[in-house]
Short mmCIF file of N, CA and C in Angstrom, two decimals:
data_model
loop_
_atom_site.label_atom_id
_atom_site.label_comp_id
_atom_site.label_asym_id
_atom_site.label_seq_id
_atom_site.Cartn_x
_atom_site.Cartn_y
_atom_site.Cartn_z
N MET A 1 171.63 -13.01 104.09
CA MET A 1 171.28 -12.50 105.41
C MET A 1 170.48 -11.01 105.38
N GLY A 2 169.46 -10.78 105.29
CA GLY A 2 169.47 -9.17 105.45
C GLY A 2 170.32 -8.22 106.61
N ARG A 3 170.11 -7.17 105.92
CA ARG A 3 171.04 -6.35 107.06
C ARG A 3 169.88 -6.01 108.04
N PRO A 4 170.88 -6.00 109.06
CA PRO A 4 170.09 -4.90 110.52
C PRO A 4 169.44 -4.10 110.42
N TYR A 5 168.18 -4.34 111.05
CA TYR A 5 167.23 -3.10 111.56
C TYR A 5 167.53 -2.11 112.39
N THR A 6 167.41 -0.85 112.36
CA THR A 6 167.81 0.91 112.99
C THR A 6 167.23 0.14 114.05
N GLU A 7 166.56 1.25 115.25
CA GLU A 7 166.00 1.12 116.08
C GLU A 7 164.78 1.78 115.94
N GLU A 8 164.95 2.93 115.29
CA GLU A 8 163.97 3.76 114.22
C GLU A 8 163.14 2.91 113.23
N GLU A 9 163.93 1.92 112.44
CA GLU A 9 163.38 0.89 111.58
C GLU A 9 162.33 -0.25 112.20
N ARG A 10 163.24 -0.55 112.82
CA ARG A 10 162.19 -1.69 113.82
C ARG A 10 160.79 -0.93 114.29
N ALA A 11 160.76 0.25 115.10
CA ALA A 11 160.20 0.57 115.55
C ALA A 11 158.65 0.78 114.56
N GLU A 12 158.93 1.23 113.42
CA GLU A 12 158.01 1.64 112.06
C GLU A 12 157.40 -0.17 111.50
N LEU A 13 158.61 -0.71 111.45
CA LEU A 13 158.09 -2.01 111.07
C LEU A 13 157.30 -2.65 112.17
N LYS A 14 157.13 -2.96 113.16
CA LYS A 14 156.79 -2.96 114.21
C LYS A 14 155.11 -3.03 114.31
N ILE A 15 155.04 -1.47 113.93
CA ILE A 15 154.09 -0.88 114.11
C ILE A 15 152.84 -1.48 112.52
N LYS A 16 153.76 -1.62 111.45
CA LYS A 16 153.69 -1.47 110.12
C LYS A 16 152.67 -2.95 110.14
N ILE A 17 153.24 -3.87 111.12
CA ILE A 17 153.41 -5.51 111.04
C ILE A 17 151.84 -5.51 111.39
N LYS A 18 151.75 -5.51 112.81
CA LYS A 18 150.25 -5.10 113.67
C LYS A 18 149.73 -4.54 113.15
N GLU A 19 149.41 -3.35 112.02
CA GLU A 19 148.47 -2.98 111.79
C GLU A 19 147.81 -4.18 110.48
N ALA A 20 149.03 -4.40 109.48
CA ALA A 20 148.47 -5.33 108.65
C ALA A 20 148.03 -6.51 108.85
N ALA A 21 148.51 -7.27 110.14
CA ALA A 21 148.38 -8.29 111.13
C ALA A 21 146.55 -7.97 111.67
N ALA A 22 146.75 -7.26 111.97
CA ALA A 22 145.17 -6.92 112.42
C ALA A 22 144.12 -6.82 111.51
N LYS A 23 144.42 -6.06 110.82
CA LYS A 23 143.33 -6.29 109.76
C LYS A 23 143.25 -7.67 108.91
N MET A 24 144.70 -8.44 108.80
CA MET A 24 144.04 -9.66 108.39
C MET A 24 143.82 -10.31 109.00
N PHE A 25 143.94 -10.13 110.34
CA PHE A 25 142.96 -11.52 111.63
C PHE A 25 141.03 -11.17 111.69
N MET A 26 141.38 -9.37 111.50
CA MET A 26 139.97 -9.46 111.10
C MET A 26 139.43 -10.13 110.33
N GLN A 27 139.49 -9.96 108.94
CA GLN A 27 139.07 -10.58 107.48
C GLN A 27 139.22 -11.88 107.43
N LEU A 28 140.04 -12.22 108.33
CA LEU A 28 140.55 -13.89 107.96
C LEU A 28 140.03 -14.65 109.27
N GLY A 29 140.28 -14.04 110.12
CA GLY A 29 140.51 -15.23 111.68
C GLY A 29 142.04 -15.51 111.46
N PHE A 30 141.92 -16.46 112.78
CA PHE A 30 142.73 -16.46 113.03
C PHE A 30 143.56 -17.78 112.23
N LYS A 31 142.72 -19.06 112.03
CA LYS A 31 143.37 -20.64 111.82
C LYS A 31 143.40 -19.72 109.87
N ASP A 32 142.73 -18.82 109.29
CA ASP A 32 143.28 -18.99 108.33
C ASP A 32 144.45 -17.43 107.56
N PHE A 33 144.97 -17.09 108.46
CA PHE A 33 146.22 -16.01 108.37
C PHE A 33 146.76 -16.72 108.36
N ARG A 34 148.21 -16.10 107.53
CA ARG A 34 149.18 -17.19 107.20
C ARG A 34 150.43 -15.92 106.96
N ILE A 35 151.50 -16.43 108.01
CA ILE A 35 152.85 -15.31 107.69
C ILE A 35 153.23 -14.54 106.69
N GLN A 36 153.53 -16.07 105.69
CA GLN A 36 153.91 -15.57 104.14
C GLN A 36 152.87 -14.51 103.72
N LEU A 37 151.49 -14.59 103.46
CA LEU A 37 151.14 -13.20 103.06
C LEU A 37 151.10 -12.04 104.06
N LEU A 38 151.05 -11.82 105.12
CA LEU A 38 151.63 -10.96 106.11
C LEU A 38 152.58 -10.60 105.53
N THR A 39 154.11 -11.17 105.93
CA THR A 39 155.38 -10.35 104.97
C THR A 39 155.29 -9.94 103.92
N LYS A 40 154.83 -10.63 102.98
CA LYS A 40 154.43 -9.98 101.16
C LYS A 40 153.99 -8.97 101.49
N GLN A 41 152.67 -8.46 102.17
CA GLN A 41 152.00 -7.36 102.92
C GLN A 41 152.91 -6.06 103.04
N VAL A 42 153.38 -6.08 104.06
CA VAL A 42 154.48 -5.79 104.40
C VAL A 42 155.46 -5.56 103.53
N GLY A 43 156.00 -5.73 103.02
CA GLY A 43 157.45 -6.09 102.33
C GLY A 43 158.65 -6.24 103.39
N ILE A 44 158.31 -7.53 103.90
CA ILE A 44 159.77 -8.02 104.88
C ILE A 44 159.93 -9.85 104.70
N SER A 45 160.95 -10.51 105.00
CA SER A 45 160.79 -11.61 104.57
C SER A 45 160.46 -12.64 106.16
N LEU A 46 160.26 -13.88 105.43
CA LEU A 46 159.75 -14.32 107.02
C LEU A 46 161.08 -14.07 108.28
N GLY A 47 162.22 -14.19 107.35
CA GLY A 47 163.04 -13.89 109.39
C GLY A 47 162.87 -13.27 109.14
N GLY A 48 162.71 -11.75 108.39
CA GLY A 48 162.38 -10.71 109.50
C GLY A 48 160.86 -10.24 110.10
N PHE A 49 160.30 -11.74 109.83
CA PHE A 49 158.76 -11.29 111.16
C PHE A 49 159.30 -11.70 112.20
N TYR A 50 160.26 -13.40 111.78
CA TYR A 50 160.79 -14.14 113.27
C TYR A 50 161.80 -13.57 114.04
N SER A 51 162.14 -11.97 113.58
CA SER A 51 163.33 -11.08 114.26
C SER A 51 162.14 -10.24 115.39
N PHE A 52 161.32 -9.64 114.88
CA PHE A 52 159.46 -9.60 115.63
C PHE A 52 158.75 -10.48 116.90
N TYR A 53 158.45 -11.54 116.29
CA TYR A 53 157.59 -12.30 117.03
C TYR A 53 158.44 -13.58 116.31
N LYS A 54 157.82 -14.97 117.56
CA LYS A 54 158.38 -16.21 117.75
C LYS A 54 157.11 -17.01 117.17
N ASP A 55 156.12 -16.00 117.25
CA ASP A 55 155.69 -17.48 116.11
C ASP A 55 153.77 -16.62 115.51
N LYS A 56 152.69 -16.57 115.23
CA LYS A 56 151.44 -15.92 114.47
C LYS A 56 151.43 -15.93 116.32
N GLU A 57 150.85 -16.61 116.90
CA GLU A 57 150.21 -16.85 118.09
C GLU A 57 150.53 -15.85 118.64
N ALA A 58 151.92 -15.49 119.18
CA ALA A 58 152.92 -14.20 119.49
C ALA A 58 152.40 -13.02 119.16
N LEU A 59 152.14 -12.76 118.05
CA LEU A 59 152.04 -11.56 117.17
C LEU A 59 150.04 -11.14 117.23
N TYR A 60 149.75 -12.46 117.73
CA TYR A 60 147.97 -11.78 117.69
C TYR A 60 147.82 -11.72 119.22
N GLU A 61 148.57 -12.30 120.18
CA GLU A 61 148.43 -12.08 121.86
C GLU A 61 148.82 -10.69 121.81
N GLU A 62 149.84 -9.87 121.34
CA GLU A 62 150.15 -8.50 121.86
C GLU A 62 148.83 -7.64 120.40
N ILE A 63 148.64 -8.44 119.80
CA ILE A 63 147.70 -7.17 119.11
C ILE A 63 146.23 -7.05 120.00
N LEU A 64 145.74 -8.59 120.20
CA LEU A 64 144.41 -8.75 121.37
C LEU A 64 144.87 -7.79 122.57
N ARG A 65 146.02 -7.80 123.87
CA ARG A 65 146.55 -7.24 124.98
C ARG A 65 146.30 -5.63 124.11
N ASP A 66 147.00 -4.83 122.64
CA ASP A 66 146.93 -3.73 122.72
C ASP A 66 145.05 -3.50 122.18
N GLU A 67 144.77 -4.34 121.18
CA GLU A 67 143.31 -3.24 121.48
C GLU A 67 142.28 -3.59 122.30
N LYS A 68 142.62 -4.74 123.78
CA LYS A 68 141.97 -4.20 124.76
C LYS A 68 142.28 -3.23 125.54
N ASN A 69 143.05 -2.67 125.43
CA ASN A 69 143.58 -2.05 126.15
C ASN A 69 143.12 -0.62 125.43
N ARG A 70 142.80 -0.19 124.03
CA ARG A 70 142.86 0.63 123.40
C ARG A 70 141.13 1.14 123.42
N ILE A 71 140.11 -0.61 123.47
CA ILE A 71 138.74 0.15 123.38
C ILE A 71 138.40 0.35 125.35
N ARG A 72 139.12 -0.34 126.40
CA ARG A 72 138.90 -0.06 127.12
C ARG A 72 139.51 1.74 127.55
N LYS A 73 140.35 2.33 127.08
CA LYS A 73 140.16 3.71 127.59
C LYS A 73 139.50 4.40 126.29
N LYS A 74 138.81 3.59 125.36
CA LYS A 74 137.71 4.52 125.06
C LYS A 74 136.21 4.64 125.68
N ILE A 75 136.29 3.70 126.22
CA ILE A 75 134.76 3.17 127.00
C ILE A 75 135.32 4.17 128.27
N LEU A 76 136.32 3.84 128.85
CA LEU A 76 136.15 5.41 130.03
C LEU A 76 136.31 6.19 128.94
N THR A 77 136.57 7.07 128.39
CA THR A 77 136.73 8.28 127.89
C THR A 77 134.80 8.63 127.65
N ILE A 78 134.19 7.78 126.88
CA ILE A 78 132.89 7.47 126.78
C ILE A 78 132.05 7.67 127.89
N ILE A 79 132.18 7.21 129.04
CA ILE A 79 131.51 7.36 130.60
C ILE A 79 131.52 8.51 131.15
N GLU A 80 133.42 9.25 130.73
CA GLU A 80 133.32 10.23 131.56
C GLU A 80 132.81 11.39 130.82
N GLU A 81 132.82 11.10 129.70
CA GLU A 81 132.60 12.38 128.35
C GLU A 81 130.64 12.39 128.29
N GLU A 82 129.83 11.13 128.15
CA GLU A 82 128.76 11.41 127.82
C GLU A 82 128.21 11.48 129.28
N ASN A 83 126.91 11.35 129.40
CA ASN A 83 126.25 11.65 130.75
C ASN A 83 124.99 10.12 129.89
N GLN A 84 126.22 8.98 130.23
CA GLN A 84 124.76 7.96 130.14
C GLN A 84 124.38 6.85 131.28
N THR A 85 123.21 6.46 131.28
CA THR A 85 123.26 6.08 132.92
C THR A 85 123.53 4.58 132.67
N PRO A 86 124.36 3.48 133.43
CA PRO A 86 124.65 2.58 133.44
C PRO A 86 124.07 1.56 133.08
N LYS A 87 122.68 2.04 132.74
CA LYS A 87 121.71 0.81 132.17
C LYS A 87 121.47 1.05 130.86
N GLU A 88 122.09 2.01 129.85
CA GLU A 88 122.06 2.72 129.24
C GLU A 88 123.33 2.26 127.98
N PHE A 89 124.40 3.07 129.44
CA PHE A 89 126.10 1.87 128.66
C PHE A 89 125.90 0.51 128.13
N PHE A 90 125.11 -0.23 129.42
CA PHE A 90 125.33 -1.73 129.02
C PHE A 90 124.63 -2.54 127.94
N THR A 91 123.53 -1.39 127.90
CA THR A 91 123.11 -1.59 126.54
C THR A 91 123.21 -1.50 125.60
N ASP A 92 124.14 -0.57 125.18
CA ASP A 92 125.16 0.05 123.75
C ASP A 92 125.82 -0.68 123.72
N LEU A 93 126.79 -1.44 124.96
CA LEU A 93 127.50 -2.38 124.76
C LEU A 93 127.22 -3.45 124.63
N ALA A 94 125.81 -3.70 124.75
CA ALA A 94 125.50 -5.05 124.73
C ALA A 94 125.46 -5.33 122.55
N HIS A 95 124.71 -4.06 122.87
CA HIS A 95 124.24 -4.13 120.72
C HIS A 95 125.66 -4.15 120.36
N VAL A 96 127.29 -3.23 121.01
CA VAL A 96 128.30 -3.23 120.02
C VAL A 96 128.43 -4.43 120.15
N LEU A 97 128.57 -5.43 121.52
CA LEU A 97 128.95 -6.70 121.15
C LEU A 97 128.60 -7.62 119.58
N LEU A 98 127.02 -7.50 120.00
CA LEU A 98 126.30 -7.60 119.12
C LEU A 98 126.43 -7.77 117.44
N ASN A 99 126.93 -6.76 117.51
CA ASN A 99 127.00 -6.05 115.95
C ASN A 99 128.61 -6.94 115.64
N LYS A 100 129.57 -6.80 116.70
CA LYS A 100 131.23 -6.87 116.78
C LYS A 100 131.12 -8.48 116.19
N THR A 101 130.59 -9.04 116.68
CA THR A 101 130.82 -10.87 116.01
C THR A 101 129.67 -11.02 115.23
N VAL A 102 128.96 -10.12 114.87
CA VAL A 102 128.69 -10.62 113.57
C VAL A 102 129.71 -9.92 112.36
N THR A 103 130.53 -9.10 112.57
CA THR A 103 131.05 -8.18 111.11
C THR A 103 132.68 -8.03 111.69
N ASN A 104 133.29 -9.18 112.34
CA ASN A 104 134.70 -8.85 112.77
C ASN A 104 135.04 -10.27 113.63
N LYS A 105 135.56 -10.96 111.97
CA LYS A 105 136.45 -12.38 113.34
C LYS A 105 137.11 -12.38 114.26
N PHE A 106 137.89 -11.00 114.82
CA PHE A 106 138.53 -10.94 116.10
C PHE A 106 137.82 -10.85 117.22
N TYR A 107 136.64 -10.53 117.37
CA TYR A 107 135.78 -10.57 118.16
C TYR A 107 135.46 -12.17 118.52
N THR A 108 135.46 -13.17 117.51
CA THR A 108 135.22 -14.29 117.71
C THR A 108 135.96 -15.16 117.17
N ASN A 109 137.39 -15.57 116.90
CA ASN A 109 138.30 -16.05 116.72
C ASN A 109 138.29 -17.95 117.55
N GLU A 110 138.41 -18.97 116.82
CA GLU A 110 138.69 -19.99 117.39
C GLU A 110 140.19 -20.52 118.18
N TYR A 111 140.75 -19.23 118.22
CA TYR A 111 142.09 -19.48 118.64
C TYR A 111 142.16 -19.30 120.47
N SER A 112 141.44 -17.54 120.25
CA SER A 112 141.49 -16.57 121.08
C SER A 112 140.60 -15.26 120.58
N SER A 113 139.92 -14.84 121.07
CA SER A 113 139.21 -13.73 120.37
C SER A 113 139.38 -12.66 121.61
N LEU A 114 139.29 -11.13 120.53
CA LEU A 114 139.16 -9.76 121.88
C LEU A 114 137.92 -10.24 122.53
N LEU A 115 137.23 -10.71 121.94
CA LEU A 115 135.74 -10.86 123.56
C LEU A 115 136.00 -11.46 124.28
N GLU A 116 137.38 -12.30 124.06
CA GLU A 116 137.24 -13.26 125.39
C GLU A 116 138.14 -12.30 126.32
N THR A 117 139.28 -11.72 126.05
CA THR A 117 139.89 -11.22 125.94
C THR A 117 139.60 -9.99 126.96
N LEU A 118 138.02 -9.41 126.71
CA LEU A 118 138.25 -8.08 127.03
C LEU A 118 137.02 -8.85 128.26
N VAL A 119 136.49 -9.97 128.36
CA VAL A 119 135.50 -10.42 129.26
C VAL A 119 135.21 -11.65 130.07
N TRP A 120 135.99 -12.32 129.37
CA TRP A 120 135.82 -14.12 130.13
C TRP A 120 136.51 -13.88 131.39
N ASN A 121 136.02 -14.21 132.71
CA ASN A 121 136.73 -14.40 133.79
C ASN A 121 137.19 -16.18 134.17
N ASP A 122 137.52 -16.50 133.35
CA ASP A 122 137.98 -17.58 133.42
C ASP A 122 139.90 -18.11 134.12
N ASP A 123 140.25 -16.84 134.11
CA ASP A 123 141.56 -17.45 135.01
C ASP A 123 141.73 -16.50 135.85
N SER A 124 142.58 -16.96 137.50
CA SER A 124 142.44 -15.48 138.33
C SER A 124 142.75 -14.09 137.95
N ILE A 125 143.86 -14.21 137.21
CA ILE A 125 144.61 -12.89 136.66
C ILE A 125 143.34 -12.30 135.80
N THR A 126 142.78 -12.67 134.83
CA THR A 126 142.17 -12.06 133.73
C THR A 126 140.90 -11.47 134.67
N ALA A 127 140.39 -12.56 135.43
CA ALA A 127 139.21 -12.19 136.32
C ALA A 127 139.71 -11.26 137.31
N GLU A 128 140.90 -11.19 137.79
CA GLU A 128 141.43 -9.55 138.81
C GLU A 128 141.10 -8.12 138.07
N ASP A 129 141.80 -8.61 136.06
CA ASP A 129 141.57 -7.39 135.41
C ASP A 129 140.61 -6.52 134.62
N ASN A 130 139.59 -7.85 134.58
CA ASN A 130 138.15 -6.85 134.38
C ASN A 130 137.80 -6.68 135.45
N LEU A 131 137.58 -6.79 136.97
CA LEU A 131 136.93 -6.36 138.00
C LEU A 131 137.35 -5.04 138.21
N HIS A 132 139.07 -4.59 138.09
CA HIS A 132 139.72 -3.72 138.21
C HIS A 132 139.17 -2.52 137.48
N PHE A 133 138.86 -3.34 135.92
CA PHE A 133 138.42 -2.60 134.88
C PHE A 133 136.46 -1.78 135.08
N ILE A 134 136.28 -2.89 135.64
CA ILE A 134 134.88 -2.45 136.25
C ILE A 134 134.89 -1.42 137.30
N GLN A 135 135.42 -1.54 138.38
CA GLN A 135 136.12 -0.83 138.97
C GLN A 135 136.37 0.50 139.20
N GLN A 136 137.09 1.09 137.74
CA GLN A 136 137.58 2.45 137.32
C GLN A 136 136.25 2.99 136.89
N ILE A 137 135.31 2.25 136.09
CA ILE A 137 134.02 2.23 135.71
C ILE A 137 133.24 2.95 136.49
N ARG A 138 132.96 2.18 137.56
CA ARG A 138 132.10 2.50 138.89
C ARG A 138 132.59 3.58 139.88
N GLN A 139 133.98 4.23 139.54
CA GLN A 139 134.04 5.04 140.36
C GLN A 139 134.12 6.09 139.17
N ILE A 140 133.81 6.33 137.85
CA ILE A 140 133.39 7.39 137.33
C ILE A 140 132.11 7.24 137.48
N TRP A 141 131.28 6.93 137.53
CA TRP A 141 129.50 7.18 137.66
C TRP A 141 129.60 7.49 139.26
N ALA A 142 130.04 7.37 140.09
CA ALA A 142 130.35 7.55 141.43
C ALA A 142 130.67 8.54 141.70
N ASN A 143 131.74 9.38 141.05
CA ASN A 143 132.32 10.32 140.88
C ASN A 143 130.65 11.70 140.54
N LYS A 144 130.21 11.09 139.37
CA LYS A 144 128.94 11.68 138.60
C LYS A 144 127.53 11.93 139.54
N GLY A 145 128.07 11.20 140.57
CA GLY A 145 126.59 10.50 142.00
C GLY A 145 126.03 9.86 141.68
N ILE A 146 126.24 8.35 140.34
CA ILE A 146 125.58 7.41 139.98
C ILE A 146 125.93 6.37 140.60
N VAL A 147 125.02 5.74 141.84
CA VAL A 147 125.20 4.45 142.83
C VAL A 147 125.33 3.17 141.41
N ILE A 148 125.84 2.07 140.96
CA ILE A 148 124.98 0.90 140.93
C ILE A 148 125.08 -0.15 141.79
N SER A 149 123.90 -0.62 142.06
CA SER A 149 123.57 -1.76 143.18
C SER A 149 124.19 -3.06 142.88
N ALA A 150 124.30 -3.79 141.44
CA ALA A 150 125.38 -4.64 141.10
C ALA A 150 126.55 -4.95 142.08
N SER A 151 127.24 -5.75 142.15
CA SER A 151 128.85 -5.78 142.93
C SER A 151 129.53 -5.64 141.58
N ASN A 152 131.08 -5.55 141.66
CA ASN A 152 131.68 -5.68 140.86
C ASN A 152 131.86 -6.95 139.45
N GLU A 153 132.01 -7.92 140.68
CA GLU A 153 131.63 -9.28 140.45
C GLU A 153 130.31 -9.38 139.20
N GLU A 154 129.88 -9.40 139.98
CA GLU A 154 128.11 -8.90 139.44
C GLU A 154 127.97 -8.39 137.75
N LEU A 155 128.19 -7.33 137.63
CA LEU A 155 128.71 -6.80 136.38
C LEU A 155 129.29 -7.58 135.65
N ALA A 156 130.93 -7.90 136.11
CA ALA A 156 131.72 -8.73 134.81
C ALA A 156 130.86 -9.92 134.81
N ALA A 157 130.40 -10.47 135.19
CA ALA A 157 129.16 -11.85 135.07
C ALA A 157 128.23 -11.64 134.05
N ALA A 158 127.64 -10.25 134.07
CA ALA A 158 126.32 -9.86 133.25
C ALA A 158 127.30 -9.98 131.87
N VAL A 159 128.14 -8.63 131.63
CA VAL A 159 128.72 -8.81 130.56
C VAL A 159 129.14 -9.97 130.11
N ALA A 160 130.23 -10.78 130.69
CA ALA A 160 130.45 -12.30 129.96
C ALA A 160 129.23 -12.89 129.50
N THR A 161 127.97 -12.85 130.18
CA THR A 161 126.77 -13.52 129.38
C THR A 161 126.42 -13.36 128.44
N LEU A 162 126.71 -11.68 128.27
CA LEU A 162 126.04 -11.36 127.09
C LEU A 162 127.06 -11.53 126.26
N ALA A 163 128.55 -11.06 125.91
CA ALA A 163 129.06 -11.21 125.07
C ALA A 163 128.75 -13.44 124.78
N ILE A 164 128.96 -14.31 125.64
CA ILE A 164 128.83 -15.99 125.47
C ILE A 164 128.06 -15.92 124.64
N LEU A 165 127.01 -15.07 125.02
CA LEU A 165 125.20 -15.46 124.03
C LEU A 165 126.09 -15.54 122.99
N CYS A 166 126.62 -13.65 122.63
CA CYS A 166 126.26 -13.38 121.14
C CYS A 166 128.11 -14.56 120.19
N THR A 167 128.66 -15.09 120.92
CA THR A 167 129.50 -15.23 120.24
C THR A 167 128.77 -17.09 119.91
N HIS A 168 127.80 -17.56 120.84
CA HIS A 168 127.41 -18.69 120.52
C HIS A 168 125.94 -18.30 119.73
N LYS A 169 125.67 -17.22 119.32
CA LYS A 169 124.49 -16.98 118.01
C LYS A 169 124.02 -18.19 117.37
N GLU A 170 124.65 -18.89 116.80
CA GLU A 170 124.75 -20.01 115.82
C GLU A 170 124.54 -21.07 116.01
N LYS A 171 125.11 -21.18 117.09
CA LYS A 171 124.75 -22.50 117.96
C LYS A 171 123.60 -22.50 118.44
N ILE A 172 122.84 -21.19 119.28
CA ILE A 172 121.60 -21.37 120.09
C ILE A 172 120.80 -21.57 118.79
N GLY A 173 120.87 -21.05 117.74
CA GLY A 173 120.08 -20.98 116.50
C GLY A 173 118.96 -19.80 115.92
N VAL A 174 117.58 -19.90 115.57
CA VAL A 174 116.69 -19.88 115.47
C VAL A 174 116.40 -18.70 116.87
N GLY A 175 116.23 -19.00 117.62
CA GLY A 175 115.44 -18.47 118.95
C GLY A 175 116.69 -17.62 119.62
N PHE A 176 117.92 -17.21 118.83
CA PHE A 176 118.77 -16.57 119.88
C PHE A 176 117.95 -14.74 119.86
N ASP A 177 117.32 -14.28 118.27
CA ASP A 177 116.96 -13.77 118.38
C ASP A 177 115.58 -12.87 118.69
N SER A 178 114.66 -13.62 119.54
CA SER A 178 113.24 -13.29 120.35
C SER A 178 114.40 -13.71 121.73
N TRP A 179 114.83 -14.58 121.82
CA TRP A 179 115.25 -14.31 123.50
C TRP A 179 116.46 -13.64 123.83
N TYR A 180 117.35 -13.49 123.16
CA TYR A 180 118.39 -12.14 123.32
C TYR A 180 117.63 -11.11 123.85
N PRO A 181 116.94 -10.12 123.49
CA PRO A 181 116.67 -8.87 124.22
C PRO A 181 115.82 -9.47 125.66
N VAL A 182 115.20 -10.65 125.80
CA VAL A 182 114.88 -11.15 126.87
C VAL A 182 115.88 -10.81 128.22
N ILE A 183 117.04 -12.04 127.92
CA ILE A 183 118.02 -11.80 128.51
C ILE A 183 118.56 -10.82 129.09
N GLU A 184 119.08 -9.77 127.76
CA GLU A 184 119.61 -8.54 128.04
C GLU A 184 118.82 -7.72 129.02
N LYS A 185 117.80 -7.44 128.93
CA LYS A 185 116.65 -6.97 129.49
C LYS A 185 116.83 -7.69 131.05
N ALA A 186 116.55 -8.64 131.53
CA ALA A 186 116.34 -9.01 132.78
C ALA A 186 117.98 -8.85 133.58
N LEU A 187 119.15 -9.13 133.03
CA LEU A 187 120.54 -8.53 133.44
C LEU A 187 121.08 -7.02 133.34
N LEU A 188 120.08 -6.61 132.34
CA LEU A 188 120.40 -4.95 133.04
C LEU A 188 119.38 -4.45 133.87
N GLU A 189 118.47 -4.92 134.10
CA GLU A 189 117.37 -4.46 135.09
C GLU A 189 118.05 -5.01 136.70
N GLN A 190 119.13 -5.74 136.46
CA GLN A 190 120.03 -6.11 138.11
C GLN A 190 120.96 -4.87 138.45
N LEU A 191 120.86 -4.14 137.69
CA LEU A 191 121.59 -2.92 137.49
C LEU A 191 121.06 -2.15 138.89
#
């Protein structure tokens, strides 16, 4: 049995575990992620891992929450500091979503994806959280004198629709590339 970690060591190790795991989830996806590979990379035992997390699902969920919060702070900062119109911002967001679903397995995982955590409205708590975030965005624009005609619910639904399209583009097939811009434009015109 290994020695117990000090509080400082625990804090440092937890950061190291999450950073290494986030990279592995991004590259491998949830299904192919192995705790044994993580512990080897971080330099801790399996027991050491389990002193931090119940299982890989708990680790993954914590990383998703952290990443969601980081992304939302970044979005609020961008909206606050740049003079993008809502249409410009949501167009950029749609393109980022499209790019991330191609390059990062964290955004399109079979277990639970970052994209789902950010935009899905499939339960009341997530929907309320998403609407609160939309309200924060709306308030920044209102402070700049920009009024958005769409409701918070309509904005959340538009973003979720774009995300659904991006995450299922392989299932949509060849027509995706020609139809996605048309659908994106139609949704954004509602702002």
